[in-house]
Each structure stands twice: as C-alpha cells, then as structure tokens.
XYZ file of C-alpha atoms in Angstrom:
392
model
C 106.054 99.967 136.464
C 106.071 96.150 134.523
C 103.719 93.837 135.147
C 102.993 89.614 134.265
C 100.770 87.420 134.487
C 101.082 83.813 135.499
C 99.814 80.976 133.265
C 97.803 78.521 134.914
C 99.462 75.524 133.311
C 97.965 72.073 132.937
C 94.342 71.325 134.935
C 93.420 68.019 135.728
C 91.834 68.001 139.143
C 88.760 69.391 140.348
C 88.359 71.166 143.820
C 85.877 70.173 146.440
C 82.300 71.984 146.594
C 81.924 75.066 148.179
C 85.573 75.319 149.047
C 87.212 78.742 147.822
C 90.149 78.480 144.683
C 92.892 80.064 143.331
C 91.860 80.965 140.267
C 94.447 82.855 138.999
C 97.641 84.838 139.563
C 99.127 87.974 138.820
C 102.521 90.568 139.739
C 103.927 93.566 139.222
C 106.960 95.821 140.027
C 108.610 98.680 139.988
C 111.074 99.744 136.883
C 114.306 99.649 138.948
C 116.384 96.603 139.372
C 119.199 96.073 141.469
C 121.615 93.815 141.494
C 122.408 92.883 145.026
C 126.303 92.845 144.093
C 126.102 96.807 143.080
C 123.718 97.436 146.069
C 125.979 98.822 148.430
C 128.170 101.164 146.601
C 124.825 102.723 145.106
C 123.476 102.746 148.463
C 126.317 104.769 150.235
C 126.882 107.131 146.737
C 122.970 108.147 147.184
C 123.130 108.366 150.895
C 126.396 110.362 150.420
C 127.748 108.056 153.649
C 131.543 106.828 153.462
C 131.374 104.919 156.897
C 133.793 102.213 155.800
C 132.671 99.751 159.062
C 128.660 100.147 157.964
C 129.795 99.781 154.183
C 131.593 96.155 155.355
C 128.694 95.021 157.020
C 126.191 96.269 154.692
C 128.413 94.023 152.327
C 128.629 91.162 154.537
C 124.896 90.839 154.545
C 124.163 91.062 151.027
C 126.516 87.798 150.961
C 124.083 86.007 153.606
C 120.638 87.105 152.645
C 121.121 85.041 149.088
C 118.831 87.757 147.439
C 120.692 88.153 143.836
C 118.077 90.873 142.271
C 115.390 93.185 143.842
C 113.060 95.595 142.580
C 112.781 98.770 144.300
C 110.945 102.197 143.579
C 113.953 104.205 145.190
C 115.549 105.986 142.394
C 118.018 108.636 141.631
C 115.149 110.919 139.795
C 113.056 110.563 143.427
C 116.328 111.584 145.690
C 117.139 114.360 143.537
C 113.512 115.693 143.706
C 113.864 114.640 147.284
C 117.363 115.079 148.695
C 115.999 115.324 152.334
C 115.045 111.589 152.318
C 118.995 110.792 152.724
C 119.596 113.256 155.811
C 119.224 112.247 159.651
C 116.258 113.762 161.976
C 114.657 115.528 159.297
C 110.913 115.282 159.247
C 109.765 113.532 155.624
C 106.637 111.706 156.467
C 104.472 113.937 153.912
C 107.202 113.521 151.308
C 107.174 109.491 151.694
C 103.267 108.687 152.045
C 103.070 111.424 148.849
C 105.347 108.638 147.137
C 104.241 105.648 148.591
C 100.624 106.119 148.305
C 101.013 106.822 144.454
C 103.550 104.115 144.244
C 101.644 101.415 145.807
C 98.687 102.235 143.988
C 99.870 101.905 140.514
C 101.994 98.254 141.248
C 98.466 97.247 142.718
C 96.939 98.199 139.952
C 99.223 96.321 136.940
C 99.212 93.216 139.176
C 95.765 93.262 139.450
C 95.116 93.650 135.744
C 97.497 91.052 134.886
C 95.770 88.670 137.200
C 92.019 89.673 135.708
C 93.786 89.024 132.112
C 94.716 85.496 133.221
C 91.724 84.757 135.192
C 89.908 85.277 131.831
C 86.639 86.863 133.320
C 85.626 90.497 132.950
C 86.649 92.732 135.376
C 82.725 93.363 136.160
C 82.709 89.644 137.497
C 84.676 91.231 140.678
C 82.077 91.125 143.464
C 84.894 91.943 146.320
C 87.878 93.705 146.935
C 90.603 92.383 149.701
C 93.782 95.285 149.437
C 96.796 94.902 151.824
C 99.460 96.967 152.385
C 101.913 98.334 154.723
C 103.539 101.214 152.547
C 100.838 103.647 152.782
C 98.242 105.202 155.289
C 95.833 107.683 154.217
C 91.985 108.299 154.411
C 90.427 106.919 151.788
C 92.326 103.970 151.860
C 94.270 102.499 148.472
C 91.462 100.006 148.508
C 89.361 102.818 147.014
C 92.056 103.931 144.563
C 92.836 100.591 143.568
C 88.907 99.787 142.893
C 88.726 103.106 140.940
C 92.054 102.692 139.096
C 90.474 98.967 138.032
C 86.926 100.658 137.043
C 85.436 98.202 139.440
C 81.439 98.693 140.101
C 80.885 101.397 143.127
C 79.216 97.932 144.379
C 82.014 96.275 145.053
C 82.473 94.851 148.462
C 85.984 96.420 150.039
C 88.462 95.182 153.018
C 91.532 96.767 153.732
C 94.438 95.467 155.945
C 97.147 97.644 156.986
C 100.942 97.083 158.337
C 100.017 93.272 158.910
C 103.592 92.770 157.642
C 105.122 89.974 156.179
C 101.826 87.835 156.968
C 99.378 90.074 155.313
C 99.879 87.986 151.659
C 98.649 84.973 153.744
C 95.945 87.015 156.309
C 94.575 88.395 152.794
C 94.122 84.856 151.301
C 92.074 83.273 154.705
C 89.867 86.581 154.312
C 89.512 86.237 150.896
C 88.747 82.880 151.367
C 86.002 83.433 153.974
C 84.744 85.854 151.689
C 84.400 83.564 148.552
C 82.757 80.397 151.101
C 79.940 82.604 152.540
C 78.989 84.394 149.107
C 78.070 81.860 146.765
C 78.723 82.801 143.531
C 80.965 85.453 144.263
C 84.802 86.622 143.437
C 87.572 88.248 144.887
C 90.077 90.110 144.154
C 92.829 90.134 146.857
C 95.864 92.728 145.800
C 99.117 93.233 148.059
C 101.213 96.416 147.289
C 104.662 97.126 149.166
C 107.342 99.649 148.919
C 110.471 100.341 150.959
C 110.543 103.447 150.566
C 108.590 104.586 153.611
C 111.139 103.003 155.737
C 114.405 104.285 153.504
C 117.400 105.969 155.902
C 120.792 106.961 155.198
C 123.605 104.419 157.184
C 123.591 104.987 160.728
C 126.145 103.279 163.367
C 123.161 104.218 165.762
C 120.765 101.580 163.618
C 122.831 98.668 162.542
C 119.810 96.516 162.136
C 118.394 98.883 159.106
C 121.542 97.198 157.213
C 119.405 94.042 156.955
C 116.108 95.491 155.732
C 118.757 97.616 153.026
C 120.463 93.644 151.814
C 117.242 92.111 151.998
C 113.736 93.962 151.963
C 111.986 94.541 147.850
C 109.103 96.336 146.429
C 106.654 95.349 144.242
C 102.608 93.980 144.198
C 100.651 90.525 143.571
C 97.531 89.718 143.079
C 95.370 85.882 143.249
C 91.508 85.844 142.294
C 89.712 83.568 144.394
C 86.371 82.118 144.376
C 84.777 79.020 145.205
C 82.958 76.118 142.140
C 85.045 77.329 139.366
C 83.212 77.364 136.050
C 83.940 74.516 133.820
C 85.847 74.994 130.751
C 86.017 78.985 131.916
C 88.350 79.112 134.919
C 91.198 76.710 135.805
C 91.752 76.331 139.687
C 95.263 76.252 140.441
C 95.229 75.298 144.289
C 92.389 74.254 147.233
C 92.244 76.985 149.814
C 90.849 73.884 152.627
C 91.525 75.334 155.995
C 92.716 78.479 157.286
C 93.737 79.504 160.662
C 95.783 82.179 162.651
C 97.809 82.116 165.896
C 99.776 84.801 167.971
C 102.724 84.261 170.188
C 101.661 85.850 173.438
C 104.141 88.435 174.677
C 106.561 88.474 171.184
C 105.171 91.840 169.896
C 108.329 93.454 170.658
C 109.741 90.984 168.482
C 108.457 92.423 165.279
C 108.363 96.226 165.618
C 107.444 98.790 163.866
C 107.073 102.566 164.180
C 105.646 105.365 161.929
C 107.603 108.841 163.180
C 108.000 112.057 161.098
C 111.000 109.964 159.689
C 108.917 107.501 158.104
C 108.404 103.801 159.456
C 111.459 102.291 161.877
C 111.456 98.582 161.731
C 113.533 96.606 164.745
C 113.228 93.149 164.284
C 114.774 90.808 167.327
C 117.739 88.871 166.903
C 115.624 85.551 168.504
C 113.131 85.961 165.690
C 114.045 82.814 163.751
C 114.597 80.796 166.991
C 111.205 81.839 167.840
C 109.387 81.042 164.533
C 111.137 77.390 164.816
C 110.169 76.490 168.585
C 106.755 77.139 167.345
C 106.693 75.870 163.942
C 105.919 72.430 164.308
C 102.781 72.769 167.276
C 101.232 75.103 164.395
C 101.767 72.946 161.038
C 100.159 69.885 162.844
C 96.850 72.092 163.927
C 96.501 72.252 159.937
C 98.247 68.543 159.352
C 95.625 66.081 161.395
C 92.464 68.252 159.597
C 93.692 65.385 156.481
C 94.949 62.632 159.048
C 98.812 63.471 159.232
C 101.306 63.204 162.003
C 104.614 65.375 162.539
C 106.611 62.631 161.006
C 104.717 63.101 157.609
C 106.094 66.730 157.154
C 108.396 65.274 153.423
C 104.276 64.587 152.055
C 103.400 67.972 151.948
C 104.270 71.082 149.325
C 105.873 73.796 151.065
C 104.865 77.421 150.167
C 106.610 79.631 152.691
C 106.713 82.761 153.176
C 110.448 83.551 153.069
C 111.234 85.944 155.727
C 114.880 85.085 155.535
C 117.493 82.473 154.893
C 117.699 82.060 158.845
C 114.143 81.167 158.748
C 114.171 78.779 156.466
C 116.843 76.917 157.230
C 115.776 76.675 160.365
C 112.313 75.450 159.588
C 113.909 72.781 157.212
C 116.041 71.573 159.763
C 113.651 71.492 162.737
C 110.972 70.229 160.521
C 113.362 67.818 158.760
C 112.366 68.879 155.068
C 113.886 67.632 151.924
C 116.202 70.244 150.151
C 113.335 70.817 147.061
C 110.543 71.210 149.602
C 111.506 75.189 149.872
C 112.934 75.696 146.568
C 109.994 77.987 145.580
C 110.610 80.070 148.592
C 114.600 80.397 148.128
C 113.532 81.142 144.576
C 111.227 84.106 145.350
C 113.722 85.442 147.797
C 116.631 85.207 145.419
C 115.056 86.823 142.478
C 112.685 89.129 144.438
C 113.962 89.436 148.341
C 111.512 89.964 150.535
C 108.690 92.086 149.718
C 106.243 91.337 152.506
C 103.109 90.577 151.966
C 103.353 90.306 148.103
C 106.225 87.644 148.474
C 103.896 84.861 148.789
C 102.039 85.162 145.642
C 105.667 84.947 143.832
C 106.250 81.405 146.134
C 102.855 80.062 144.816
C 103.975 80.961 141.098
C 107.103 79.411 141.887
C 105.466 76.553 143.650
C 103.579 75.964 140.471
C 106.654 75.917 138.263
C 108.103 73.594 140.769
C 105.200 70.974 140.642
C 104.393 70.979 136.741
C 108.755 70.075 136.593
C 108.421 67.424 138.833
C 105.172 66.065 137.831
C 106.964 65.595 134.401
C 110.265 63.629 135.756
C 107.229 61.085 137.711
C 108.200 62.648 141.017
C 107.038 64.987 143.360
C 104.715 66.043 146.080
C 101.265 64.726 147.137
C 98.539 67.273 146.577
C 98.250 68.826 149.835
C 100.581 70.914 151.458
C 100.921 74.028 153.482
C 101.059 77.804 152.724
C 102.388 79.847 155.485
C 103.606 83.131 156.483
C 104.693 84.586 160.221
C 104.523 88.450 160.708
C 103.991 91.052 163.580
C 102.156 89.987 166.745
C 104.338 87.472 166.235
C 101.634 86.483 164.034
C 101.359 82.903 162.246
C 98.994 82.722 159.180
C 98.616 79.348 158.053
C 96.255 77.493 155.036
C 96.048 73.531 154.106
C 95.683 73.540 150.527
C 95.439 71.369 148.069
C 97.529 71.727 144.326
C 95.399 71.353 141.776
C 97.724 71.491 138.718
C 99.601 68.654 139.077
C-alpha cells in the first residue's frame, strides 16, 4: 500500500463561527497500477477468457470511460493463492470479505495517517470516527479496526456507513459535519476505503454490464479531518462545509443495484442512470444555490466538485447545467488518473479542486468562493454540500 498527503497550500480566509472545516486531506492506494491501455489483455490472461466479442467491447469501453490509470488490489499473487475467484458459480464470499476486509483496512489506515500528518495535530486530538465503506461487511465493523490500527482512545466516538455507494464520500462529510457543529471543540476523522475486488468476475456474455465496472471502477482510500473554529496559526481550513442536504428519487432503487451472493457483490446499474441524474440535477443544486441568494442562471459562479460517476454524467450535467469546460476539470482529473473509486473519489476531486483554484487564483482568474460538492449514489441517492473555498 502507498500513501500522500495533501498540502494545504496558501490560507487567507477565515471560515464562519461554528460552521464545520476541512482541515485537512489525506489518500492512499493499493501497490498495483494499471494502465487502462494494458487492462484488457491482463484482464482476459487472468480470467483465462478468449471471448473475442467481450474482449472488443471490454476494449471499446476503456476508450470511452477516459480513465488512463487505476489502482487496484487485484493481483496475480492473490489469483494464484485464489484461482477460484476467476471461475463461474463458484461460491467465494469467505475468500473475498477475507481479502477485502484486510485490504480496506490497511488503505484506511495510510490515508488516515497521511491526513493526521498534514492536519498537524496529534492523533489523540481525534474525538470521532466517521468510516465508510462498501468493500467489506463483518461484525465488528472496520470502524473498530481502523480506530485500533490508528491507536485512537477506546473513547472515541464511532459511525459506520456501509454500501452507500458512490455517495458515501459525500454522506460521510454532512455526518461528519453534523458531528463537528453539535460538539464544540471536537474533531473528526472521516475515512472512506474501497476495493473491487468483492465484486471481481471472469467475462461473461450473460453480464455485459460488468464490462463497465472492469474499464472504469478503482480501489483505493481518503481521508478529510473536519472540525469547526480552526485554531489560529495551528490548522489551515481549506474549504466551508455551509449546508448539507440529501434527497432520494422515489421509485429509482432499481436503478442502482446491488447484490451480495456467495459470488461476491453483483452491481447492475440502468442504462437511464445519467438521464436520470440530469432531469434532476438542476431542482437539487438550486435547494443549496438560493441558501447564498443564487438563481439557476448563476450556475458559471460556483466551483464544481463532483463526484465523477462517469463521463456520461458529467457531460451531461455540464451541458444541462450549461458549465464552462474548467468548471469539472477536477472531476475529469480524478477519474482519469484514479477512475472511479466510490466513495473515496471525492476526496481526490477536492485535492484536485484545490490544485485547480491556487492555478487560477495565480493567472487573476477563477471561481468565486462558494460552490458545490456533490455526489449521487444508490436510492438514487443525491448528497449535496454548499461550501465555501477557503484557499484561494
């Protein structure tokens, strides 16, 4: 496993009273690369398919999903200790969650650290502990083995959300968030671990869709320290968590769908998805939008960090929404260097985001300081948090 940890940059403004920060940010990831041009041979060598239809389309979407390296914990060591993992209908539940669970846990555990390292507080300043997943299920949860790995205090205050999908990053920031507002003084640590390898299957003509999880899904973990009246001189906020809210799309669960068999998790995700994320886009940004007095037509005012499900998805939110070309850049970036890895993606946007501001803010352009961070997962579920960027 490799972990960094993100420099705050340059400070200048100061967040509003009582409202929870970002105080710092951290990731980690697996050892393996891959480079999405060698993805599919390596994928049907290890999976010992030579469906030449399945290989084209496997290679077809690779081209689409603009992801140009991944991490993954999948490796050659884990199928050879594992060869059962690449053969239809055979039960391997045990065998994943084994790998997964440990997995998960030590990514979690290097992001975190980097984060702490950045935030520049001792780990015993950690008052609560908000640890998301959808990679693992076992009893404890990897909150506990994340706390323990960390040496937290037996004290600490845990919450645990499970297979909330690609909007868990975002669901784990409005809880941390709550958290920090109603504890004075207090802050937390909110860690998002994913792996793909409890959904890994060998090529089937009976599952074309599991092609697009294989060209565009990652693994890898994040973690953001948040906590409301940063101490002067100590911590640095980086952006304004103002308002948070959540919707679901009545009667688009079957949209998103997800089942955990003997084979592992099966993911089916509706062709409509994107179509439905954009018809409903726009209502949902301008709950968050009027809170600071703006209308629909003021979208090009706000920073954009978006979850980035897919290039579908954000294309289509740029064009309904009318967006500049740079107002997504940090989300195209975090999907081309990282794909999607669920709920950890979004803390590699808000790095990104960061980058993105401190370059702009140095050619006397850019955004305003408030803007949106946002994130749509199962239920269909939309996560959604004005914020305000402090670093530029």
């Amino acid at each position: 496993m490799g972990s960094e940890y993100i420099a705050p940059g340059d400070i200048t403004k100061k967040a509003n009273p009582g409202k929870a920060t970002i105080l710092a940010l951290g990731k980690a990831f697996p050892h393996q690369l891959v480079m999405q041009e060698f993805l599919v041979d390596g994928y049907f060598k290890n999976t010992n398919c030579d469906d030449p239809e399945l290989k084209q389309k496997l290679t077809r979407l690779c081209k689409t999903t603009t992801v140009k390296t991944r991490y993954v914990v999948m490796s050659e060591e884990i199928l050879k200790k594992y060869p059962e993992l690449t053969v239809e209908g055979i039960p391997t539940v045990k065998q994943r969650l084994d790998i997964c669970n440990a997995a998960v846990t030590q990514m979690a555990i290097e992001a975190s650290q980097a984060c702490i390292k950045t935030w520049g507080r001792p780990k015993s300043d950690i008052t609560h502990l908000v640890y998301v997943s959808s990679s693992e299920a076992r009893l404890p949860g990897g909150d506990l083995y994340l706390a323990k790995g960390l040496g937290l205090s037996p004290e600490t205050h845990r919450v645990m959300l499970y297979f909330s999908g690609c909007s868990g990053g975002v669901a784990g920031l409005r809880v941390a968030k709550d958290l920090a507002e109603n504890n004075p003084g207090s802050r937390v640590l909110l860690a998002t671990s994913e792996t793909t390898i409890i959904g890994f299957k060998p090529p089937s003509p009976d599952r074309p869709y599991d092609l697009v999880g294989v060209a565009l899904f990652g693994d890898g973990a994040g973690a953001i320290v948040i906590g409301s009246d940063p101490v002067p001189f100590t911590e640095k906020p980086l952006f304004e968590l103002h308002t948070a809210i959540q919707n679901f799309l009545p009667d688009t669960e079957k949209a998103i769908d997800g089942r955990l068999t003997e084979e592992g998790i099966s993911f089916k995700l509706a062709r409509d998805l994107p179509q439905i994320i954009e018809d409903n886009i726009e209502g949902f940004c301008n709950k968050l939008m009027k809170i600071i007095g703006l209308k629909n037509q003021d979208y090009n005012k706000l920073f954009w960090a978006v979850h980035p499900g897919g290039p579908a998805i954000l294309n289509r939110m740029e064009k309904r929404l009318d967006l500049l070309p740079e107002k997504l850049t940090a989300s195209r970036r975090a999907l081309m260097d990282y794909g999607n890895a669920s709920s950890n993606t979004i803390v590699y946007v808000l790095e990104y985001m960061i980058e993105e501001s401190l370059k702009m803010k140095k050619q006397d352009q850019g955004d305003g300081d408030w803007g949106l961070i946002l994130a749509f997962g199962p239920g269909i579920t939309l996560e959604g948090i004005l914020a305000r960027n402090l670093t530029v």
